[in-house]
Amino acid sequence: SDGARVKLACVNWAAHLEAMVAEGLDRQPLARLALATRGMGFNCVRLTWATHMLTRSAGWNTTVSQRFKALNLSRALRGIHIHNPALVNLTLPDAFKAAVASMARAGLYVIADNHVSQGQWCCAKNDVEGFWGDPGFAVQEWLDGLRAMALHVPNLAGISLRNELRGPKQNPSDWHRFMTMGASVVSTANPNLLIFIAGLNNDTDLHFLSSSSEDHLLYINVSTAQHKLVYEMHWYASSYGVNFAQGNLNQVCAITTSTITASGAFMVASSPSLSSLSPSSNTSSSFVAPLFMSEFGVDQRGGNKASNRYINCLFAFIASLDLDWSYWALQGSYYRRYGNEGDEEYMGILNAQWNAPRNMTVLGKLQAMQQPWKGIYT
């Protein structure tokens, strides 16, 4: 409100899988995890959620205990009884609210990311919920979920309308139409929230946006929302079709950053350091908007050459532009992901016990990018 730059230096915290409960609550107390996240220098959490948590009785009318028992997650439920007993008999939405409140008390901004429809891992090519109108992605149910999140979950800084749109149905025309609907619903329900908008092709493509800010604002024709839009992109080693394991790293990195600039980073083209990266015709200082690199991550065991080279290119890109960002992910393990209780997340900031950082070198590089060095975009 005073014009000062607020840089989002975030970490993703999954709460969208089968259990529809923030991961790790079987390993550590919620308050301790929130404080530890803030203590590592992150100032926000991108907290994922499934639409069905708020729109179907298996979500909104089910307690944590009932959900875990139905999924045969007995060991994880015992852990929650030990570390977070106050959550056991809460409904899934109330447990989500408790997680958001705890993060807010720790000094973290929370962005509620509509990650999936059904509680499950994202994103398989055959999960039938990649784009509006797919069997698992009903427009009205999605809007109802966004409205419920905006109306009934306090302490949020923003809502991300949908994660990783994909599939054969995707197209810019429907993207504009449905994103306008989602932005309108969120802004009407809670005009104080930031609205995060991702592109096509698994959040890698926003090239279809006009380079003219005046034209662009017609796409989201909601007066109360127009100055609260933040655009999202994802960048993993495989996101842009470049093999980081081969060739000269400087050349490979230059090709990739040029592609990313043309795909969406032209939004911050007022930055001199970015303007020189790409000859894209979309690069125009007339279009300036906040850009949020909302997912990127690396296997922290360090054995993958492509990942090791990619992450250094990505860190340089983010740091040079002072982008807002969110690392995938905080969680060191899952209640269940690959079919077993306690499946480990090797990209996780925390180890499998959730009691210490997994890799201090990766964490140190992230911490070097947490403070802003630019003012607001002008």
mmCIF file of C-alpha atoms in Angstrom:
data_model
loop_
_atom_site.group_PDB
_atom_site.id
_atom_site.type_symbol
_atom_site.label_atom_id
_atom_site.label_comp_id
_atom_site.label_asym_id
_atom_site.label_seq_id
_atom_site.Cartn_x
_atom_site.Cartn_y
_atom_site.Cartn_z
ATOM 1 C CA SER A 1 0.000 0.000 0.000
ATOM 2 C CA ASP A 2 2.981 2.331 0.488
ATOM 3 C CA GLY A 3 4.561 1.435 -2.852
ATOM 4 C CA ALA A 4 7.395 -0.587 -1.340
ATOM 5 C CA ARG A 5 8.575 -3.743 -3.080
ATOM 6 C CA VAL A 6 7.286 -6.948 -1.498
ATOM 7 C CA LYS A 7 9.257 -9.908 -2.788
ATOM 8 C CA LEU A 8 7.685 -13.339 -2.449
ATOM 9 C CA ALA A 9 10.409 -15.824 -1.529
ATOM 10 C CA CYS A 10 8.261 -18.899 -1.094
ATOM 11 C CA VAL A 11 8.292 -22.627 -0.724
ATOM 12 C CA ASN A 12 5.565 -24.991 -1.931
ATOM 13 C CA TRP A 13 3.901 -27.038 0.791
ATOM 14 C CA ALA A 14 1.679 -29.791 -0.570
ATOM 15 C CA ALA A 15 -1.841 -30.324 0.790
ATOM 16 C CA HIS A 16 -3.527 -31.560 -2.386
ATOM 17 C CA LEU A 17 -2.811 -35.292 -2.403
ATOM 18 C CA GLU A 18 -5.243 -38.059 -1.382
ATOM 19 C CA ALA A 19 -5.360 -37.039 2.279
ATOM 20 C CA MET A 20 -6.031 -33.366 1.422
ATOM 21 C CA VAL A 21 -4.099 -32.376 4.558
ATOM 22 C CA ALA A 22 -0.829 -30.431 4.653
ATOM 23 C CA GLU A 23 1.993 -32.955 4.454
ATOM 24 C CA GLY A 24 4.282 -33.614 7.403
ATOM 25 C CA LEU A 25 1.828 -33.223 10.260
ATOM 26 C CA ASP A 26 2.581 -36.819 11.230
ATOM 27 C CA ARG A 27 6.260 -35.894 11.699
ATOM 28 C CA GLN A 28 6.329 -32.525 13.496
ATOM 29 C CA PRO A 29 3.949 -30.057 15.173
ATOM 30 C CA LEU A 30 2.394 -27.650 12.688
ATOM 31 C CA ALA A 31 3.556 -24.549 14.572
ATOM 32 C CA ARG A 32 7.129 -25.848 14.676
ATOM 33 C CA LEU A 33 7.148 -26.471 10.923
ATOM 34 C CA ALA A 34 5.747 -23.014 10.189
ATOM 35 C CA LEU A 35 8.341 -21.333 12.405
ATOM 36 C CA ALA A 36 11.127 -23.428 10.893
ATOM 37 C CA THR A 37 10.040 -22.375 7.412
ATOM 38 C CA ARG A 38 10.170 -18.710 8.394
ATOM 39 C CA GLY A 39 13.452 -19.336 10.200
ATOM 40 C CA MET A 40 15.035 -20.556 6.954
ATOM 41 C CA GLY A 41 14.257 -17.143 5.466
ATOM 42 C CA PHE A 42 11.187 -17.929 3.389
ATOM 43 C CA ASN A 43 8.474 -15.311 3.761
ATOM 44 C CA CYS A 44 5.606 -17.216 2.177
ATOM 45 C CA VAL A 45 4.119 -20.614 1.435
ATOM 46 C CA ARG A 46 2.340 -21.708 -1.735
ATOM 47 C CA LEU A 47 -0.076 -24.110 -0.066
ATOM 48 C CA THR A 48 -1.697 -26.467 -2.549
ATOM 49 C CA TRP A 49 -5.294 -27.705 -2.321
ATOM 50 C CA ALA A 50 -7.798 -29.866 -4.161
ATOM 51 C CA THR A 51 -11.160 -28.476 -5.275
ATOM 52 C CA HIS A 52 -13.007 -31.499 -3.855
ATOM 53 C CA MET A 53 -11.884 -30.569 -0.353
ATOM 54 C CA LEU A 54 -14.431 -27.745 -0.499
ATOM 55 C CA THR A 55 -17.048 -29.008 -2.940
ATOM 56 C CA ARG A 56 -17.703 -32.675 -2.082
ATOM 57 C CA SER A 57 -18.782 -34.371 1.115
ATOM 58 C CA ALA A 58 -15.689 -36.604 1.102
ATOM 59 C CA GLY A 59 -13.827 -33.332 1.714
ATOM 60 C CA TRP A 60 -15.868 -30.742 3.561
ATOM 61 C CA ASN A 61 -17.870 -33.239 5.632
ATOM 62 C CA THR A 62 -14.972 -35.549 6.558
ATOM 63 C CA THR A 63 -12.593 -35.337 9.510
ATOM 64 C CA VAL A 64 -8.866 -35.866 9.293
ATOM 65 C CA SER A 65 -9.273 -39.107 11.245
ATOM 66 C CA GLN A 66 -12.002 -40.390 8.939
ATOM 67 C CA ARG A 67 -10.036 -39.522 5.807
ATOM 68 C CA PHE A 68 -6.831 -41.204 6.943
ATOM 69 C CA LYS A 69 -8.708 -44.311 8.065
ATOM 70 C CA ALA A 70 -10.488 -44.524 4.708
ATOM 71 C CA LEU A 71 -7.113 -44.363 2.974
ATOM 72 C CA ASN A 72 -5.552 -46.945 5.335
ATOM 73 C CA LEU A 73 -2.946 -44.411 6.441
ATOM 74 C CA SER A 74 -2.821 -45.784 9.967
ATOM 75 C CA ARG A 75 0.817 -45.009 10.665
ATOM 76 C CA ALA A 76 0.459 -41.415 9.472
ATOM 77 C CA LEU A 77 -2.688 -40.983 11.567
ATOM 78 C CA ARG A 78 -0.837 -42.195 14.664
ATOM 79 C CA GLY A 79 1.806 -39.569 13.952
ATOM 80 C CA ILE A 80 -0.801 -36.818 13.731
ATOM 81 C CA HIS A 81 -2.272 -38.002 17.057
ATOM 82 C CA ILE A 82 1.203 -37.562 18.571
ATOM 83 C CA HIS A 83 2.314 -34.294 16.979
ATOM 84 C CA ASN A 84 -0.933 -32.481 16.126
ATOM 85 C CA PRO A 85 -3.723 -33.995 18.228
ATOM 86 C CA ALA A 86 -5.898 -30.878 17.922
ATOM 87 C CA LEU A 87 -6.281 -31.524 14.188
ATOM 88 C CA VAL A 88 -7.411 -35.147 14.309
ATOM 89 C CA ASN A 89 -11.148 -34.473 14.652
ATOM 90 C CA LEU A 90 -11.280 -31.341 12.520
ATOM 91 C CA THR A 91 -12.882 -31.473 9.098
ATOM 92 C CA LEU A 92 -10.468 -31.263 6.185
ATOM 93 C CA PRO A 93 -11.321 -27.587 5.448
ATOM 94 C CA ASP A 94 -10.880 -26.695 9.130
ATOM 95 C CA ALA A 95 -7.517 -28.479 9.192
ATOM 96 C CA PHE A 96 -6.545 -26.434 6.124
ATOM 97 C CA LYS A 97 -7.629 -23.236 7.899
ATOM 98 C CA ALA A 98 -5.571 -24.254 10.936
ATOM 99 C CA ALA A 99 -2.520 -24.730 8.741
ATOM 100 C CA VAL A 100 -2.992 -21.309 7.111
ATOM 101 C CA ALA A 101 -3.468 -19.650 10.510
ATOM 102 C CA SER A 102 -0.330 -21.253 11.911
ATOM 103 C CA MET A 103 1.707 -20.112 8.930
ATOM 104 C CA ALA A 104 0.335 -16.590 9.230
ATOM 105 C CA ARG A 105 1.227 -16.491 12.931
ATOM 106 C CA ALA A 106 4.771 -17.445 11.970
ATOM 107 C CA GLY A 107 4.949 -14.404 9.698
ATOM 108 C CA LEU A 108 4.377 -16.194 6.390
ATOM 109 C CA TYR A 109 2.210 -15.006 3.517
ATOM 110 C CA VAL A 110 0.051 -17.892 2.288
ATOM 111 C CA ILE A 111 -0.984 -18.373 -1.343
ATOM 112 C CA ALA A 112 -3.686 -21.026 -1.704
ATOM 113 C CA ASP A 113 -2.916 -22.801 -4.971
ATOM 114 C CA ASN A 114 -5.788 -24.689 -6.628
ATOM 115 C CA HIS A 115 -3.557 -27.558 -7.662
ATOM 116 C CA VAL A 116 -6.002 -30.291 -8.711
ATOM 117 C CA SER A 117 -9.681 -31.191 -8.641
ATOM 118 C CA GLN A 118 -9.528 -34.610 -7.020
ATOM 119 C CA GLY A 119 -7.046 -35.191 -4.237
ATOM 120 C CA GLN A 120 -4.130 -36.777 -6.091
ATOM 121 C CA TRP A 121 -0.658 -36.170 -7.449
ATOM 122 C CA CYS A 122 -0.387 -33.660 -10.254
ATOM 123 C CA CYS A 123 0.012 -33.979 -13.148
ATOM 124 C CA ALA A 124 -0.480 -37.124 -15.188
ATOM 125 C CA LYS A 125 -1.392 -36.968 -18.864
ATOM 126 C CA ASN A 126 -4.353 -39.272 -18.267
ATOM 127 C CA ASP A 127 -5.768 -37.688 -15.097
ATOM 128 C CA VAL A 128 -8.660 -36.108 -17.105
ATOM 129 C CA GLU A 129 -8.516 -32.770 -15.300
ATOM 130 C CA GLY A 130 -5.997 -30.766 -17.282
ATOM 131 C CA PHE A 131 -8.312 -28.147 -18.764
ATOM 132 C CA TRP A 132 -11.791 -26.737 -18.246
ATOM 133 C CA GLY A 133 -14.407 -29.136 -19.587
ATOM 134 C CA ASP A 134 -12.347 -32.267 -19.029
ATOM 135 C CA PRO A 135 -14.324 -34.962 -17.158
ATOM 136 C CA GLY A 136 -12.566 -34.099 -13.907
ATOM 137 C CA PHE A 137 -12.548 -30.323 -14.338
ATOM 138 C CA ALA A 138 -16.103 -28.957 -14.236
ATOM 139 C CA VAL A 139 -16.216 -25.185 -14.549
ATOM 140 C CA GLN A 140 -18.953 -24.503 -11.986
ATOM 141 C CA GLU A 141 -17.437 -26.788 -9.367
ATOM 142 C CA TRP A 142 -14.075 -25.059 -9.839
ATOM 143 C CA LEU A 143 -15.700 -21.646 -9.390
ATOM 144 C CA ASP A 144 -17.560 -22.876 -6.308
ATOM 145 C CA GLY A 145 -14.274 -24.065 -4.819
ATOM 146 C CA LEU A 146 -12.542 -20.751 -5.500
ATOM 147 C CA ARG A 147 -15.448 -18.840 -3.957
ATOM 148 C CA ALA A 148 -15.429 -20.996 -0.839
ATOM 149 C CA MET A 149 -11.675 -20.590 -0.428
ATOM 150 C CA ALA A 150 -11.863 -16.797 -0.836
ATOM 151 C CA LEU A 151 -14.865 -16.416 1.472
ATOM 152 C CA HIS A 152 -14.143 -18.859 4.255
ATOM 153 C CA VAL A 153 -10.373 -19.205 4.714
ATOM 154 C CA PRO A 154 -8.914 -16.246 6.646
ATOM 155 C CA ASN A 155 -5.275 -15.126 6.625
ATOM 156 C CA LEU A 156 -4.625 -15.698 2.929
ATOM 157 C CA ALA A 157 -2.509 -13.305 0.887
ATOM 158 C CA GLY A 158 -3.737 -14.660 -2.433
ATOM 159 C CA ILE A 159 -5.265 -17.475 -4.437
ATOM 160 C CA SER A 160 -3.768 -19.152 -7.473
ATOM 161 C CA LEU A 161 -6.636 -19.972 -9.821
ATOM 162 C CA ARG A 162 -5.316 -23.253 -11.256
ATOM 163 C CA ASN A 163 -2.080 -25.173 -11.499
ATOM 164 C CA GLU A 164 -0.553 -26.563 -14.726
ATOM 165 C CA LEU A 165 -3.260 -26.363 -17.360
ATOM 166 C CA ARG A 166 -2.575 -28.935 -20.061
ATOM 167 C CA GLY A 167 -4.029 -31.372 -22.560
ATOM 168 C CA PRO A 168 -5.514 -31.301 -26.066
ATOM 169 C CA LYS A 169 -8.371 -28.938 -25.169
ATOM 170 C CA GLN A 170 -6.173 -26.048 -24.050
ATOM 171 C CA ASN A 171 -6.349 -22.825 -26.062
ATOM 172 C CA PRO A 172 -5.885 -19.095 -25.358
ATOM 173 C CA SER A 173 -9.526 -18.168 -26.032
ATOM 174 C CA ASP A 174 -10.940 -20.442 -23.339
ATOM 175 C CA TRP A 175 -8.026 -19.526 -21.065
ATOM 176 C CA HIS A 176 -9.061 -15.860 -21.234
ATOM 177 C CA ARG A 177 -12.723 -16.674 -20.690
ATOM 178 C CA PHE A 178 -12.350 -18.973 -17.707
ATOM 179 C CA MET A 179 -9.526 -17.071 -16.022
ATOM 180 C CA THR A 180 -11.761 -13.989 -16.185
ATOM 181 C CA MET A 181 -14.518 -15.963 -14.451
ATOM 182 C CA GLY A 182 -12.142 -17.204 -11.759
ATOM 183 C CA ALA A 183 -10.637 -13.772 -11.149
ATOM 184 C CA SER A 184 -14.107 -12.246 -10.887
ATOM 185 C CA VAL A 185 -15.275 -14.853 -8.376
ATOM 186 C CA VAL A 186 -12.217 -14.451 -6.146
ATOM 187 C CA SER A 187 -12.191 -10.659 -6.330
ATOM 188 C CA THR A 188 -15.915 -10.417 -5.546
ATOM 189 C CA ALA A 189 -15.656 -12.816 -2.616
ATOM 190 C CA ASN A 190 -12.560 -11.179 -1.140
ATOM 191 C CA PRO A 191 -11.230 -8.016 -2.809
ATOM 192 C CA ASN A 192 -8.111 -8.010 -0.605
ATOM 193 C CA LEU A 193 -6.553 -11.080 -2.213
ATOM 194 C CA LEU A 194 -3.881 -11.205 -4.862
ATOM 195 C CA ILE A 195 -4.957 -13.311 -7.836
ATOM 196 C CA PHE A 196 -2.321 -15.611 -9.328
ATOM 197 C CA ILE A 197 -2.804 -16.639 -12.949
ATOM 198 C CA ALA A 198 -0.869 -19.411 -14.670
ATOM 199 C CA GLY A 199 -0.560 -20.048 -18.383
ATOM 200 C CA LEU A 200 -0.847 -23.023 -20.705
ATOM 201 C CA ASN A 201 1.342 -26.074 -21.265
ATOM 202 C CA ASN A 202 1.958 -26.865 -17.601
ATOM 203 C CA ASP A 203 2.498 -23.216 -16.650
ATOM 204 C CA THR A 204 5.236 -22.599 -19.208
ATOM 205 C CA ASP A 205 3.372 -20.543 -21.819
ATOM 206 C CA LEU A 206 1.979 -17.018 -21.577
ATOM 207 C CA HIS A 207 3.262 -15.834 -24.960
ATOM 208 C CA PHE A 208 -0.281 -15.198 -26.222
ATOM 209 C CA LEU A 209 -0.771 -12.223 -23.913
ATOM 210 C CA SER A 210 -0.647 -8.884 -25.645
ATOM 211 C CA SER A 211 2.406 -6.705 -25.173
ATOM 212 C CA SER A 212 0.029 -3.811 -24.590
ATOM 213 C CA SER A 213 -1.035 -3.365 -20.993
ATOM 214 C CA GLU A 214 -4.208 -1.571 -22.102
ATOM 215 C CA ASP A 215 -5.288 -4.485 -24.291
ATOM 216 C CA HIS A 216 -4.348 -6.983 -21.663
ATOM 217 C CA LEU A 217 -6.510 -5.517 -18.936
ATOM 218 C CA LEU A 218 -9.562 -6.067 -21.098
ATOM 219 C CA TYR A 219 -8.977 -9.778 -20.729
ATOM 220 C CA ILE A 220 -9.558 -9.600 -16.971
ATOM 221 C CA ASN A 221 -12.359 -7.052 -17.034
ATOM 222 C CA VAL A 222 -12.817 -6.817 -13.281
ATOM 223 C CA SER A 223 -12.002 -3.353 -11.999
ATOM 224 C CA THR A 224 -11.276 -4.477 -8.452
ATOM 225 C CA ALA A 225 -8.920 -7.204 -9.667
ATOM 226 C CA GLN A 226 -6.937 -5.389 -12.322
ATOM 227 C CA HIS A 227 -4.178 -4.252 -9.979
ATOM 228 C CA LYS A 228 -3.998 -7.516 -8.053
ATOM 229 C CA LEU A 229 -2.948 -9.884 -10.829
ATOM 230 C CA VAL A 230 0.265 -11.871 -10.592
ATOM 231 C CA TYR A 231 1.339 -14.203 -13.399
ATOM 232 C CA GLU A 232 2.910 -17.598 -12.812
ATOM 233 C CA MET A 233 5.448 -19.692 -14.669
ATOM 234 C CA HIS A 234 7.113 -23.026 -13.907
ATOM 235 C CA TRP A 235 10.621 -24.070 -14.847
ATOM 236 C CA TYR A 236 11.997 -27.553 -14.318
ATOM 237 C CA ALA A 237 14.967 -29.085 -16.120
ATOM 238 C CA SER A 238 12.638 -30.675 -18.679
ATOM 239 C CA SER A 239 10.159 -27.813 -19.036
ATOM 240 C CA TYR A 240 11.402 -26.177 -22.237
ATOM 241 C CA GLY A 241 12.745 -29.076 -24.283
ATOM 242 C CA VAL A 242 16.412 -28.363 -23.642
ATOM 243 C CA ASN A 243 18.839 -31.092 -22.563
ATOM 244 C CA PHE A 244 20.942 -29.522 -19.841
ATOM 245 C CA ALA A 245 23.200 -32.588 -19.716
ATOM 246 C CA GLN A 246 24.626 -31.886 -23.170
ATOM 247 C CA GLY A 247 26.497 -29.038 -24.794
ATOM 248 C CA ASN A 248 28.052 -25.846 -23.552
ATOM 249 C CA LEU A 249 26.208 -24.744 -20.413
ATOM 250 C CA ASN A 250 26.356 -21.042 -21.287
ATOM 251 C CA GLN A 251 24.799 -21.733 -24.677
ATOM 252 C CA VAL A 252 22.157 -24.096 -23.301
ATOM 253 C CA CYS A 253 21.277 -21.606 -20.572
ATOM 254 C CA ALA A 254 21.052 -18.741 -23.066
ATOM 255 C CA ILE A 255 18.706 -20.728 -25.320
ATOM 256 C CA THR A 256 16.456 -21.616 -22.408
ATOM 257 C CA THR A 257 16.294 -18.137 -20.909
ATOM 258 C CA SER A 258 15.522 -16.706 -24.338
ATOM 259 C CA THR A 259 12.643 -19.166 -24.651
ATOM 260 C CA ILE A 260 11.339 -18.296 -21.185
ATOM 261 C CA THR A 261 11.530 -14.607 -21.981
ATOM 262 C CA ALA A 262 9.458 -15.074 -25.125
ATOM 263 C CA SER A 263 7.063 -17.379 -23.264
ATOM 264 C CA GLY A 264 6.187 -14.921 -20.523
ATOM 265 C CA ALA A 265 9.088 -13.134 -18.882
ATOM 266 C CA PHE A 266 8.611 -10.250 -21.313
ATOM 267 C CA MET A 267 6.232 -9.029 -18.599
ATOM 268 C CA VAL A 268 9.224 -7.689 -16.711
ATOM 269 C CA ALA A 269 10.889 -6.359 -19.843
ATOM 270 C CA SER A 270 11.371 -2.966 -18.224
ATOM 271 C CA SER A 271 14.389 -4.598 -16.623
ATOM 272 C CA PRO A 272 17.467 -3.770 -18.739
ATOM 273 C CA SER A 273 19.011 -7.113 -17.811
ATOM 274 C CA LEU A 274 16.024 -8.951 -19.287
ATOM 275 C CA SER A 275 15.589 -6.891 -22.404
ATOM 276 C CA SER A 276 18.890 -8.141 -23.763
ATOM 277 C CA LEU A 277 18.035 -11.817 -23.286
ATOM 278 C CA SER A 278 15.566 -12.293 -26.111
ATOM 279 C CA PRO A 279 14.776 -10.801 -29.495
ATOM 280 C CA SER A 280 11.129 -11.707 -28.949
ATOM 281 C CA SER A 281 8.722 -9.294 -30.571
ATOM 282 C CA ASN A 282 6.639 -9.531 -27.388
ATOM 283 C CA THR A 283 9.321 -7.756 -25.396
ATOM 284 C CA SER A 284 7.734 -4.387 -24.748
ATOM 285 C CA SER A 285 7.950 -2.034 -21.810
ATOM 286 C CA SER A 286 4.276 -1.196 -22.384
ATOM 287 C CA PHE A 287 3.332 -4.477 -20.713
ATOM 288 C CA VAL A 288 4.589 -4.754 -17.153
ATOM 289 C CA ALA A 289 3.185 -7.136 -14.576
ATOM 290 C CA PRO A 290 4.455 -9.062 -11.562
ATOM 291 C CA LEU A 291 5.871 -12.451 -12.539
ATOM 292 C CA PHE A 292 6.068 -15.315 -10.054
ATOM 293 C CA MET A 293 8.267 -18.367 -10.753
ATOM 294 C CA SER A 294 5.923 -20.517 -8.720
ATOM 295 C CA GLU A 295 7.580 -23.900 -9.211
ATOM 296 C CA PHE A 296 11.119 -25.082 -9.791
ATOM 297 C CA GLY A 297 13.138 -27.704 -8.037
ATOM 298 C CA VAL A 298 16.022 -30.126 -8.139
ATOM 299 C CA ASP A 299 16.826 -33.600 -6.812
ATOM 300 C CA GLN A 300 18.937 -32.615 -3.828
ATOM 301 C CA ARG A 301 20.903 -35.857 -3.791
ATOM 302 C CA GLY A 302 23.059 -34.259 -6.477
ATOM 303 C CA GLY A 303 23.489 -37.243 -8.803
ATOM 304 C CA ASN A 304 21.737 -35.868 -11.886
ATOM 305 C CA LYS A 305 23.996 -33.906 -14.235
ATOM 306 C CA ALA A 306 21.152 -32.216 -16.095
ATOM 307 C CA SER A 307 19.487 -31.093 -12.856
ATOM 308 C CA ASN A 308 22.747 -29.809 -11.423
ATOM 309 C CA ARG A 309 23.438 -27.674 -14.496
ATOM 310 C CA TYR A 310 19.855 -26.482 -14.888
ATOM 311 C CA ILE A 311 19.521 -25.242 -11.333
ATOM 312 C CA ASN A 312 22.535 -22.940 -11.643
ATOM 313 C CA CYS A 313 21.101 -21.436 -14.835
ATOM 314 C CA LEU A 314 17.739 -20.942 -13.151
ATOM 315 C CA PHE A 315 19.214 -19.367 -10.020
ATOM 316 C CA ALA A 316 21.155 -16.881 -12.156
ATOM 317 C CA PHE A 317 18.015 -15.978 -14.116
ATOM 318 C CA ILE A 318 15.854 -15.467 -11.033
ATOM 319 C CA ALA A 319 18.537 -13.538 -9.157
ATOM 320 C CA SER A 320 19.415 -11.242 -12.041
ATOM 321 C CA LEU A 321 15.777 -10.211 -12.462
ATOM 322 C CA ASP A 322 14.889 -10.227 -8.768
ATOM 323 C CA LEU A 323 11.872 -12.386 -9.588
ATOM 324 C CA ASP A 324 9.368 -13.548 -7.013
ATOM 325 C CA TRP A 325 9.583 -17.324 -6.688
ATOM 326 C CA SER A 326 8.473 -20.500 -4.911
ATOM 327 C CA TYR A 327 10.677 -23.580 -4.635
ATOM 328 C CA TRP A 328 9.230 -27.078 -5.022
ATOM 329 C CA ALA A 329 9.028 -28.176 -2.282
ATOM 330 C CA LEU A 330 9.181 -27.985 1.509
ATOM 331 C CA GLN A 331 8.021 -31.533 2.212
ATOM 332 C CA GLY A 332 10.586 -34.206 2.934
ATOM 333 C CA SER A 333 8.025 -36.964 2.546
ATOM 334 C CA TYR A 334 4.371 -37.657 1.798
ATOM 335 C CA TYR A 335 1.643 -39.459 3.671
ATOM 336 C CA ARG A 336 1.506 -41.476 0.448
ATOM 337 C CA ARG A 337 2.584 -40.727 -3.096
ATOM 338 C CA TYR A 338 3.969 -43.822 -4.834
ATOM 339 C CA GLY A 339 1.689 -46.223 -2.996
ATOM 340 C CA ASN A 340 3.620 -46.485 0.272
ATOM 341 C CA GLU A 341 3.248 -44.544 3.511
ATOM 342 C CA GLY A 342 6.115 -42.138 4.008
ATOM 343 C CA ASP A 343 7.308 -41.924 0.382
ATOM 344 C CA GLU A 344 10.267 -39.550 0.298
ATOM 345 C CA GLU A 345 10.517 -36.286 -1.672
ATOM 346 C CA TYR A 346 14.115 -35.835 -2.805
ATOM 347 C CA MET A 347 13.451 -32.275 -3.959
ATOM 348 C CA GLY A 348 12.276 -31.399 -0.450
ATOM 349 C CA ILE A 349 13.948 -28.645 1.547
ATOM 350 C CA LEU A 350 13.430 -30.761 4.659
ATOM 351 C CA ASN A 351 14.676 -34.305 5.168
ATOM 352 C CA ALA A 352 12.379 -37.312 5.463
ATOM 353 C CA GLN A 353 12.058 -36.779 9.227
ATOM 354 C CA TRP A 354 11.098 -33.129 8.678
ATOM 355 C CA ASN A 355 13.564 -32.041 11.375
ATOM 356 C CA ALA A 356 16.471 -30.519 9.396
ATOM 357 C CA PRO A 357 17.362 -29.191 5.936
ATOM 358 C CA ARG A 358 18.148 -31.904 3.404
ATOM 359 C CA ASN A 359 20.922 -30.044 1.577
ATOM 360 C CA MET A 360 22.492 -26.896 3.028
ATOM 361 C CA THR A 361 24.103 -25.958 -0.295
ATOM 362 C CA VAL A 362 20.745 -25.774 -2.099
ATOM 363 C CA LEU A 363 19.164 -23.962 0.840
ATOM 364 C CA GLY A 364 22.039 -21.481 0.907
ATOM 365 C CA LYS A 365 21.543 -20.626 -2.767
ATOM 366 C CA LEU A 366 17.856 -20.051 -2.172
ATOM 367 C CA GLN A 367 18.583 -17.868 0.839
ATOM 368 C CA ALA A 368 20.851 -15.715 -1.313
ATOM 369 C CA MET A 369 17.776 -14.828 -3.435
ATOM 370 C CA GLN A 370 15.319 -14.162 -0.615
ATOM 371 C CA GLN A 371 15.913 -10.436 -0.207
ATOM 372 C CA PRO A 372 14.862 -7.975 -2.901
ATOM 373 C CA TRP A 373 17.397 -5.764 -4.593
ATOM 374 C CA LYS A 374 15.030 -3.888 -6.907
ATOM 375 C CA GLY A 375 12.187 -1.545 -6.141
ATOM 376 C CA ILE A 376 8.732 -2.024 -7.589
ATOM 377 C CA TYR A 377 8.317 -2.648 -11.317
ATOM 378 C CA THR A 378 8.031 0.686 -13.115
#
